[in-house]
XYZ file of C-alpha atoms in Angstrom:
589
model
C -116.383 -6.465 65.937
C -117.691 -9.570 67.863
C -115.367 -11.775 65.959
C -112.137 -9.472 66.570
C -113.030 -9.496 70.173
C -113.489 -13.371 70.287
C -110.089 -13.463 68.499
C -108.410 -11.023 71.137
C -109.854 -12.866 73.984
C -108.547 -16.090 72.470
C -105.028 -14.601 71.993
C -105.118 -13.246 75.589
C -105.977 -16.724 76.603
C -102.876 -18.311 74.915
C -100.590 -15.716 75.998
C -101.760 -16.168 79.517
C -101.231 -20.033 78.963
C -97.962 -19.411 77.534
C -96.912 -17.114 80.764
C -98.129 -19.870 83.027
C -94.956 -21.700 81.842
C -92.733 -18.863 83.272
C -94.765 -18.205 86.591
C -93.542 -21.074 88.521
C -89.935 -20.624 87.936
C -89.567 -16.806 86.930
C -86.611 -15.568 84.873
C -83.872 -12.574 85.670
C -82.177 -11.151 82.865
C -78.926 -9.494 82.712
C -76.716 -8.015 79.832
C -72.980 -7.884 80.268
C -70.529 -6.083 78.391
C -67.000 -7.147 79.088
C -64.324 -4.619 78.135
C -61.175 -2.935 79.581
C -61.200 0.392 81.310
C -58.296 2.249 82.867
C -58.623 2.395 86.773
C -56.275 3.089 89.648
C -57.131 0.882 92.446
C -53.782 1.331 93.916
C -53.073 4.682 92.826
C -51.455 3.647 89.489
C -53.591 3.736 86.402
C -53.786 0.163 84.885
C -55.990 -1.904 82.656
C -58.829 -3.741 84.274
C -61.607 -5.941 82.950
C -64.905 -4.375 83.580
C -68.517 -5.181 83.352
C -70.869 -2.648 81.987
C -67.855 -0.204 82.738
C -68.205 -1.188 86.417
C -65.111 -2.889 88.480
C -65.931 -5.027 90.164
C -68.935 -5.993 88.057
C -72.521 -6.028 88.777
C -74.039 -8.357 91.286
C -76.371 -10.941 90.030
C -79.578 -11.025 92.401
C -81.678 -14.008 91.923
C -84.099 -16.368 94.048
C -84.049 -20.062 94.463
C -85.199 -21.768 91.065
C -84.886 -18.767 89.000
C -83.781 -19.047 85.461
C -80.930 -16.832 85.149
C -80.315 -15.530 81.210
C -77.118 -13.381 80.911
C -76.282 -12.290 77.499
C -72.413 -11.478 77.142
C -70.787 -9.230 74.873
C -67.145 -9.820 74.637
C -65.356 -6.398 73.796
C -61.903 -7.705 74.915
C -59.058 -8.705 72.592
C -59.096 -12.172 73.547
C -61.429 -15.039 73.919
C -63.797 -15.210 77.003
C -65.677 -17.455 79.254
C -67.491 -16.525 82.537
C -67.640 -18.946 85.350
C -70.404 -19.213 87.876
C -68.463 -20.326 90.940
C -70.487 -22.422 93.283
C -73.589 -22.310 90.973
C -74.250 -26.123 90.602
C -75.576 -26.102 86.918
C -78.312 -29.087 87.871
C -78.104 -31.203 84.958
C -76.172 -28.825 82.562
C -72.427 -28.619 82.586
C -73.116 -26.832 79.326
C -73.583 -23.623 80.998
C -70.419 -23.886 83.629
C -68.199 -21.434 81.494
C -64.777 -23.343 81.716
C -62.607 -25.054 78.919
C -63.404 -28.482 79.737
C -66.929 -27.892 79.075
C -67.490 -24.796 76.784
C -65.750 -23.261 73.666
C -64.576 -19.858 74.428
C -66.627 -16.458 73.197
C -64.494 -14.924 70.394
C -63.638 -11.305 70.560
C -66.494 -9.019 69.384
C -68.988 -11.841 69.662
C -72.105 -12.224 71.909
C -73.176 -15.320 73.713
C -76.164 -16.067 76.045
C -75.772 -18.077 79.161
C -79.276 -19.654 80.562
C -79.345 -21.813 83.392
C -81.653 -22.600 86.550
C -80.317 -21.868 90.123
C -82.013 -24.988 91.135
C -82.513 -25.766 94.669
C -79.688 -23.455 95.939
C -79.381 -20.501 98.371
C -76.511 -18.492 99.330
C -73.658 -16.473 98.506
C -71.501 -17.104 95.437
C -69.125 -15.028 92.647
C -68.412 -15.188 89.072
C -65.412 -14.427 87.231
C -63.554 -15.028 83.633
C -62.163 -18.535 83.674
C -59.420 -18.100 80.685
C -56.241 -16.464 80.125
C -55.425 -15.460 83.546
C -58.195 -12.777 83.359
C -59.502 -12.786 86.858
C -56.281 -11.286 87.957
C -57.543 -8.175 85.860
C -60.921 -8.330 87.267
C -64.293 -9.200 85.582
C -65.770 -10.802 88.760
C -68.865 -9.965 90.966
C -71.102 -11.301 93.314
C -74.049 -13.901 92.792
C -76.758 -13.867 95.235
C -79.365 -16.598 95.384
C -82.128 -15.588 97.958
C -84.392 -18.196 99.681
C -88.030 -18.432 98.360
C -90.578 -16.340 100.660
C -91.974 -19.661 101.772
C -88.726 -21.137 103.171
C -87.862 -19.619 106.541
C -84.149 -18.576 107.206
C -82.567 -19.490 110.405
C -82.203 -15.835 111.579
C -84.052 -12.511 111.552
C -84.476 -10.711 108.285
C -81.422 -8.403 108.060
C -81.875 -4.665 107.680
C -79.747 -4.829 104.745
C -77.842 -7.031 102.315
C -73.913 -5.940 101.784
C -71.387 -7.522 99.578
C -67.676 -7.242 100.025
C -65.127 -8.517 97.445
C -61.617 -8.834 98.964
C -58.537 -10.179 97.198
C -54.740 -9.606 96.477
C -53.908 -7.239 93.486
C -51.091 -6.942 91.221
C -50.407 -3.567 89.316
C -49.148 -5.424 86.336
C -51.872 -6.329 84.092
C -53.017 -10.041 83.414
C -50.953 -10.528 80.175
C -47.794 -9.483 81.923
C -48.324 -11.908 84.936
C -49.099 -14.624 82.373
C -45.903 -14.278 80.598
C -44.134 -14.311 83.922
C -45.639 -17.581 84.583
C -45.033 -18.967 80.990
C -41.332 -17.966 81.628
C -41.125 -20.180 84.770
C -41.210 -17.378 87.478
C -43.167 -16.819 90.634
C -45.540 -13.836 90.650
C -43.806 -12.600 93.812
C -45.549 -10.592 96.455
C -48.837 -8.885 95.430
C -48.865 -5.002 95.293
C -51.912 -4.771 97.635
C -55.214 -6.061 98.747
C -58.363 -4.544 97.175
C -61.821 -4.125 98.793
C -64.778 -3.934 96.478
C -62.224 -2.890 93.718
C -60.597 -0.032 95.732
C -57.366 0.347 97.642
C -56.705 0.978 101.341
C -57.950 3.663 103.517
C -55.081 5.590 104.415
C -54.585 4.532 107.993
C -50.922 4.797 107.662
C -49.075 8.026 106.169
C -45.982 5.978 105.668
C -47.664 2.471 104.106
C -50.511 4.118 102.117
C -50.045 6.968 99.670
C -52.064 9.927 99.532
C -55.403 10.221 97.250
C -56.328 6.577 97.078
C -60.098 5.967 96.528
C -61.245 3.454 99.187
C -64.582 1.637 99.952
C -67.046 2.860 102.770
C -69.902 0.984 104.025
C -72.661 3.004 105.307
C -74.694 1.386 108.235
C -77.174 2.663 110.790
C -76.679 1.932 114.502
C -78.691 -0.684 115.994
C -79.373 -2.549 112.865
C -78.257 -6.278 111.654
C -76.568 -6.486 108.243
C -75.866 -9.521 106.180
C -72.110 -9.254 104.984
C -71.370 -11.400 102.072
C -67.634 -11.777 101.779
C -65.625 -13.204 98.715
C -61.927 -13.737 98.484
C -61.847 -13.049 94.754
C -57.947 -12.899 94.672
C -55.382 -14.848 92.982
C -53.530 -16.732 95.806
C -53.182 -15.107 99.088
C -55.309 -16.403 102.232
C -56.897 -13.278 104.036
C -57.882 -12.447 107.611
C -61.279 -10.552 107.587
C -62.076 -8.450 110.475
C -64.045 -5.316 111.596
C -62.530 -3.254 114.402
C -64.699 -3.768 117.437
C -67.331 -5.861 116.038
C -68.224 -9.440 116.005
C -68.941 -11.422 112.958
C -71.672 -13.841 113.378
C -71.217 -16.661 110.967
C -74.528 -17.702 109.110
C -73.879 -19.195 105.694
C -71.067 -20.365 103.574
C -71.483 -20.850 99.814
C -74.825 -22.115 100.071
C -75.101 -23.741 103.525
C -76.228 -22.386 106.528
C -73.888 -22.922 109.484
C -74.144 -23.086 113.257
C -74.249 -19.636 114.067
C -71.020 -18.562 115.875
C -69.085 -15.183 116.722
C -65.486 -14.640 115.378
C -63.739 -11.551 115.870
C -61.902 -12.495 112.322
C -62.027 -15.366 110.068
C -59.331 -16.622 107.685
C -61.169 -16.591 103.996
C -58.917 -18.588 101.804
C -58.924 -17.952 97.805
C -62.407 -18.642 96.111
C -64.419 -18.902 99.205
C -67.520 -17.119 100.391
C -69.022 -16.296 103.617
C -71.946 -14.831 105.014
C -71.731 -12.854 108.425
C -74.394 -11.144 110.533
C -73.100 -7.704 111.673
C -74.875 -6.005 114.515
C -74.140 -2.195 114.518
C -73.940 -2.075 118.529
C -70.870 -0.040 118.780
C -70.420 3.720 119.904
C -71.770 5.366 116.760
C -69.639 8.456 116.954
C -66.915 7.465 115.048
C -65.947 5.204 111.919
C -64.325 1.732 112.039
C -61.751 -0.154 110.198
C -62.803 -2.874 108.020
C -59.407 -5.198 107.385
C -58.170 -7.855 104.981
C -54.778 -8.782 105.620
C -52.423 -11.564 104.412
C -51.870 -14.705 106.259
C -49.161 -17.156 106.938
C -46.496 -14.569 105.558
C -43.749 -12.237 106.976
C -46.186 -9.877 108.747
C -43.445 -6.894 108.582
C -42.789 -7.563 104.705
C -46.399 -7.687 103.706
C -47.856 -4.745 105.980
C -48.498 -2.609 103.024
C -50.328 -5.481 101.315
C -53.240 -4.884 103.573
C -56.892 -4.016 102.372
C -58.684 -1.285 104.489
C -62.188 -0.147 104.037
C -64.391 2.075 106.569
C -67.600 1.123 108.451
C -69.561 4.503 108.924
C -72.374 4.885 110.939
C -75.038 7.260 110.008
C -74.264 9.773 112.706
C -70.672 9.345 112.879
C -68.743 12.389 113.703
C -65.192 11.310 113.487
C -62.756 9.128 111.452
C -61.436 5.556 112.532
C -58.627 5.987 115.128
C -56.061 3.941 116.389
C -54.058 0.643 115.190
C -55.754 -1.610 112.875
C -57.293 -4.576 114.798
C -54.834 -7.509 115.395
C -54.768 -10.325 113.207
C -54.544 -13.746 114.701
C -51.343 -14.149 116.684
C -49.915 -17.211 114.387
C -47.980 -15.854 111.591
C -46.630 -19.235 110.639
C -48.224 -21.605 112.837
C -51.410 -22.692 111.030
C -52.978 -24.625 113.848
C -55.455 -21.822 114.879
C -56.661 -21.355 111.405
C -57.119 -25.174 110.960
C -58.991 -25.383 114.270
C -61.060 -22.436 113.363
C -61.968 -24.199 110.188
C -63.028 -27.172 112.253
C -65.392 -25.058 113.956
C -67.352 -24.129 110.924
C -70.417 -26.836 110.946
C -73.443 -27.311 108.920
C -76.669 -26.078 110.607
C -78.467 -29.481 110.078
C -81.822 -28.162 111.832
C -82.150 -25.507 109.199
C -84.093 -25.760 105.797
C -81.567 -25.015 102.497
C -83.470 -24.133 99.614
C -86.239 -26.824 100.134
C -88.589 -27.196 103.220
C -86.607 -29.995 104.859
C -83.827 -29.733 107.268
C -80.323 -29.691 105.779
C -79.219 -32.513 107.745
C -81.897 -34.746 106.553
C -79.309 -36.131 104.226
C -77.260 -38.272 106.238
C -74.263 -38.599 104.485
C -72.367 -40.271 107.320
C -74.254 -43.247 106.633
C -73.668 -43.814 102.932
C -71.347 -46.305 101.755
C -68.451 -44.771 99.747
C -67.977 -46.332 96.188
C -64.891 -44.678 95.314
C -61.709 -43.404 96.702
C -59.372 -40.749 95.284
C -56.107 -39.520 96.698
C -55.330 -36.334 95.008
C -51.716 -35.051 95.936
C -50.210 -31.513 94.935
C -46.821 -30.689 95.025
C -44.305 -27.455 94.401
C -43.948 -26.728 90.969
C -42.012 -29.022 88.625
C -40.205 -28.777 85.093
C -42.014 -31.031 82.538
C -40.786 -31.010 78.885
C -38.628 -27.839 79.709
C -41.748 -25.973 81.194
C -42.651 -24.902 84.835
C -45.614 -26.839 85.620
C -48.053 -27.767 88.594
C -49.628 -31.177 89.231
C -52.216 -33.060 90.614
C -51.014 -36.814 91.527
C -48.323 -36.526 89.031
C -50.389 -35.216 86.315
C -50.470 -31.686 84.991
C -53.738 -31.099 83.231
C -53.747 -29.875 79.638
C -57.112 -28.194 78.481
C -58.104 -29.818 75.133
C -58.868 -27.692 72.061
C -62.265 -29.669 71.955
C -64.019 -29.385 75.326
C -64.691 -32.762 76.767
C -68.208 -32.158 76.968
C -68.556 -31.513 73.342
C -66.205 -34.190 72.463
C -68.702 -36.703 74.152
C -71.730 -35.275 72.610
C -70.309 -35.785 68.838
C -68.269 -38.842 69.749
C -64.757 -37.163 68.978
C -62.224 -39.644 69.818
C -58.766 -38.998 71.461
C -59.826 -35.658 73.124
C -59.134 -36.894 76.835
C -58.245 -40.063 78.569
C -60.562 -41.443 81.246
C -57.759 -42.803 83.314
C -56.974 -40.323 86.078
C -55.247 -42.666 88.942
C -56.972 -42.960 92.259
C -53.688 -43.040 93.856
C -50.493 -40.319 92.968
C -48.509 -41.458 90.329
C -44.983 -43.098 91.297
C -43.164 -42.263 87.988
C -42.364 -38.841 86.581
C -44.878 -36.470 86.413
C -46.566 -35.808 82.936
C -48.565 -33.567 81.114
C -51.882 -34.891 79.977
C -55.767 -34.496 79.525
C -56.440 -37.055 82.052
C -60.210 -37.073 83.499
C -61.652 -38.776 86.496
C -64.348 -41.490 85.600
C -67.099 -41.038 88.336
C -69.667 -43.242 88.772
C -73.415 -41.876 88.314
C -75.099 -41.866 91.940
C -71.964 -43.086 93.476
C -70.500 -41.704 96.598
C -66.723 -40.528 96.377
C -64.376 -39.896 98.984
C -61.466 -37.336 97.885
C -58.481 -36.810 99.896
C -56.747 -33.759 99.218
C -53.009 -33.832 100.169
C -50.869 -30.818 100.063
C -47.365 -31.475 100.013
C -46.600 -27.980 98.932
C -45.521 -25.006 101.062
C -48.397 -22.850 100.837
C -52.358 -22.967 101.669
C -54.369 -24.425 98.431
C -58.121 -24.037 98.291
C -59.786 -26.550 95.990
C -62.842 -26.089 94.273
C -65.390 -28.475 92.585
C -68.212 -27.474 89.846
C -71.632 -28.944 89.925
C -71.581 -30.004 93.708
C -71.627 -28.986 97.202
C -69.278 -31.825 98.836
C -68.965 -32.393 102.644
C -65.967 -31.290 104.568
C -65.596 -34.264 106.642
C -62.025 -34.045 108.054
C -58.594 -32.120 108.028
C -55.343 -32.725 109.942
C -51.391 -32.498 109.380
C -49.237 -35.200 108.077
C -50.092 -37.831 105.440
C -53.531 -39.071 105.268
C -53.936 -43.053 106.109
C -56.702 -45.258 106.284
C -56.911 -44.542 109.972
C -57.479 -41.240 109.302
C -61.174 -41.621 108.973
C -61.694 -42.314 112.510
C -61.389 -38.445 112.961
C -64.012 -37.587 110.447
C -67.039 -35.516 110.850
C -69.914 -37.740 109.855
C -72.693 -35.677 111.289
C -72.608 -31.933 110.718
C -69.552 -31.496 108.445
C -70.167 -28.053 106.188
C -71.288 -28.660 102.669
C -69.483 -26.115 100.474
C -67.819 -25.890 96.920
C -64.395 -24.528 98.141
C -62.259 -26.011 100.814
C -58.622 -25.139 101.949
C -55.898 -27.588 102.446
C -52.896 -26.314 104.669
C -49.361 -26.976 103.524
C -48.258 -30.328 105.113
C -51.746 -31.497 105.619
C -54.794 -33.293 104.136
C -58.423 -32.207 103.739
C -61.183 -35.187 102.983
C -64.487 -34.447 101.362
C -67.186 -36.412 100.400
C -69.278 -36.224 97.035
C -72.471 -37.477 96.094
C -72.309 -37.808 92.489
C -75.916 -37.024 91.396
C -75.170 -34.340 88.838
C -74.616 -35.591 85.335
C -72.129 -33.752 83.273
C -68.347 -32.928 83.168
C -67.016 -31.027 86.364
C -63.905 -29.381 87.023
C -61.861 -30.032 90.085
C -59.077 -27.427 90.358
C -57.081 -25.647 92.727
C -58.346 -21.915 93.098
C -54.968 -20.369 93.402
C -54.862 -18.855 90.188
C -51.116 -19.569 89.391
C -51.211 -22.934 90.263
C -54.386 -23.614 88.099
C -52.930 -21.793 85.194
C -50.044 -24.031 85.546
C -52.066 -27.425 85.356
C -53.127 -28.266 88.879
C -56.733 -29.412 87.979
C -58.736 -32.295 86.551
C -62.556 -33.027 85.664
C -64.901 -35.486 86.899
C -67.048 -36.998 84.298
C -70.423 -38.219 85.374
C -72.514 -40.244 82.992
C -76.010 -41.876 83.416
C -75.553 -45.334 81.832
C -79.268 -45.689 81.240
C -80.218 -45.715 77.679
C -83.019 -43.494 78.225
C -81.110 -40.578 79.562
C -83.338 -37.988 81.404
C -80.795 -36.718 83.636
C -79.223 -34.136 81.618
C -80.678 -30.937 79.778
C -79.925 -31.093 75.818
C -77.249 -29.174 74.308
C -78.023 -25.497 73.982
C -79.319 -24.296 70.712
C -76.423 -21.621 70.691
C -73.505 -23.806 71.698
C -70.266 -22.764 70.334
C -67.947 -25.264 68.225
C -64.098 -25.255 68.477
C -61.340 -27.592 67.971
C -62.202 -30.611 66.181
C -65.769 -29.356 65.710
C -64.733 -25.786 64.415
C -66.256 -26.282 60.876
C -69.979 -26.681 62.645
C -69.460 -22.937 63.929
C -71.309 -20.295 61.541
C -70.646 -16.625 62.217
C -74.416 -15.799 62.142
C -74.958 -18.527 64.883
C -73.316 -15.704 67.239
C -74.215 -12.578 65.748
C -78.006 -13.545 65.898
C -77.549 -15.669 69.037
C -80.661 -15.054 71.338
C -81.735 -17.583 73.868
C -85.109 -19.654 73.633
C -86.424 -17.868 76.618
C -85.805 -14.305 75.248
C -87.578 -15.415 72.091
C -90.446 -16.677 73.962
C -90.916 -13.896 76.190
C -90.737 -11.582 73.145
C -93.314 -13.849 71.590
C -95.439 -13.511 74.674
C -95.227 -9.821 74.566
C -96.073 -9.706 70.728
C -99.086 -11.638 71.363
C -100.331 -9.737 74.369
C -99.934 -6.502 71.891
C -101.814 -8.080 69.216
C -104.484 -9.276 71.183
C -105.065 -5.751 72.874
C -104.921 -4.207 69.515
C -107.755 -6.610 68.467
C -109.820 -6.239 71.370
C -110.027 -2.607 71.779
C -109.870 -1.550 67.887
């Protein structure tokens, strides 16, 4: 008995030591089953992509420095990758879920993502990154809460509300994909969804009867944090709530200078947090509106998302016309001025207990300059393609990061031009060679006729300037070098430029793309490859044990690697529990 007690105490001691490894940075676990379901968000039955039979998918709720483990079961009939948009994947582009970094998860297979949300806070979302699947759903919110010891620059909200807005087609993603492959435009979307639901019937002519709409329930006299994400395909949306102000507080991981807006343009792929105070007459409901921008309003009236804000003691339906959008249907100057007004709160702490503005980006010397220009679609080798600086990106059969790991030659070229090509456009796997710990200036020049938004994986960049016309060296005189917002997705207006600054401190292969899904699908992207030249490279996490192989490395893939794939963390957690069970049995036998 004495021996068994001693052994039991020893095992408990070992288990507690093991658990201390997890205590500093806790784990959060999710199981995602990705499948098709039938839904009718606009009143017409169609195939959508659901996660755990939910459309949109569940919200991932985490806290700064948590280790997030997501086991994905692919029940689609095509391969799948999930991308965690805005999650910086510090030191591990292996988990980014894009074809330049990961082999896809085949149908009927499992794969487990495991990453740390290191030194981040804020509002983000995830989505499927292959085969135009985002047009069918598969998206959901991703929240990173601040740690309790780090104060937030506003009072604790009375509730946290996620709102996913986006344009929507009743054709399924495979039909949309075929249209693009055939050289056609997608045309006007069929509607705008709010949390996967169609519009409230605010107009009997424009909105059919019996469409399910979203209702947001609130109590009077409270303050709520609204996290609003544009998860759509290609339409900029103006977001507003009837008779209420929206106090902007955060965007994509950065606290902002707090300013009230009656409405805000939210472009494709962008995320914002607002503080909503429920200070209006609580006897009736109010409209929540997401309407298309920079289009012919009369033609696009039916493409308007409408939800309902319902006070707990409401006694009547929302009434009257929808709140007006900004009165600049084609003049984008109002929208650009609004974008310029969004500034970094340099006195607030971010994920760490030091002010955001303590990183004085304006005083750092730029080491690399890239001017990236997009144009309307062009024909290359008989195919309709989009380009970035004259290059239409071709995703390689072997992901770039995997090719580097195994020294597979000829997968990509490290020759992306610093200035747009002057010759004919071409299709290539051309990648930007980034300098580790360099400071890169990127000018995004939009010579197309519609708004483009650009996203960079692995980083939050500083939006330092935007204006109409062609960027020139003299344009730097207009840069904001003090409190330009740090974010991962920025808009570039047609016939205009946006300048961003990036501190290349995150080793890996990182996607730089347009968020406009049709332009992205047709090649408007590249990657920035950032390698630590030091021989003793301690700046990147090792390749995960469950890495998938494809392309030139396909022979390395074994079926059982997937069938029995579990993360190291999951195994360790199970071992820890097993040790506790054994110890308890010995102790109390």
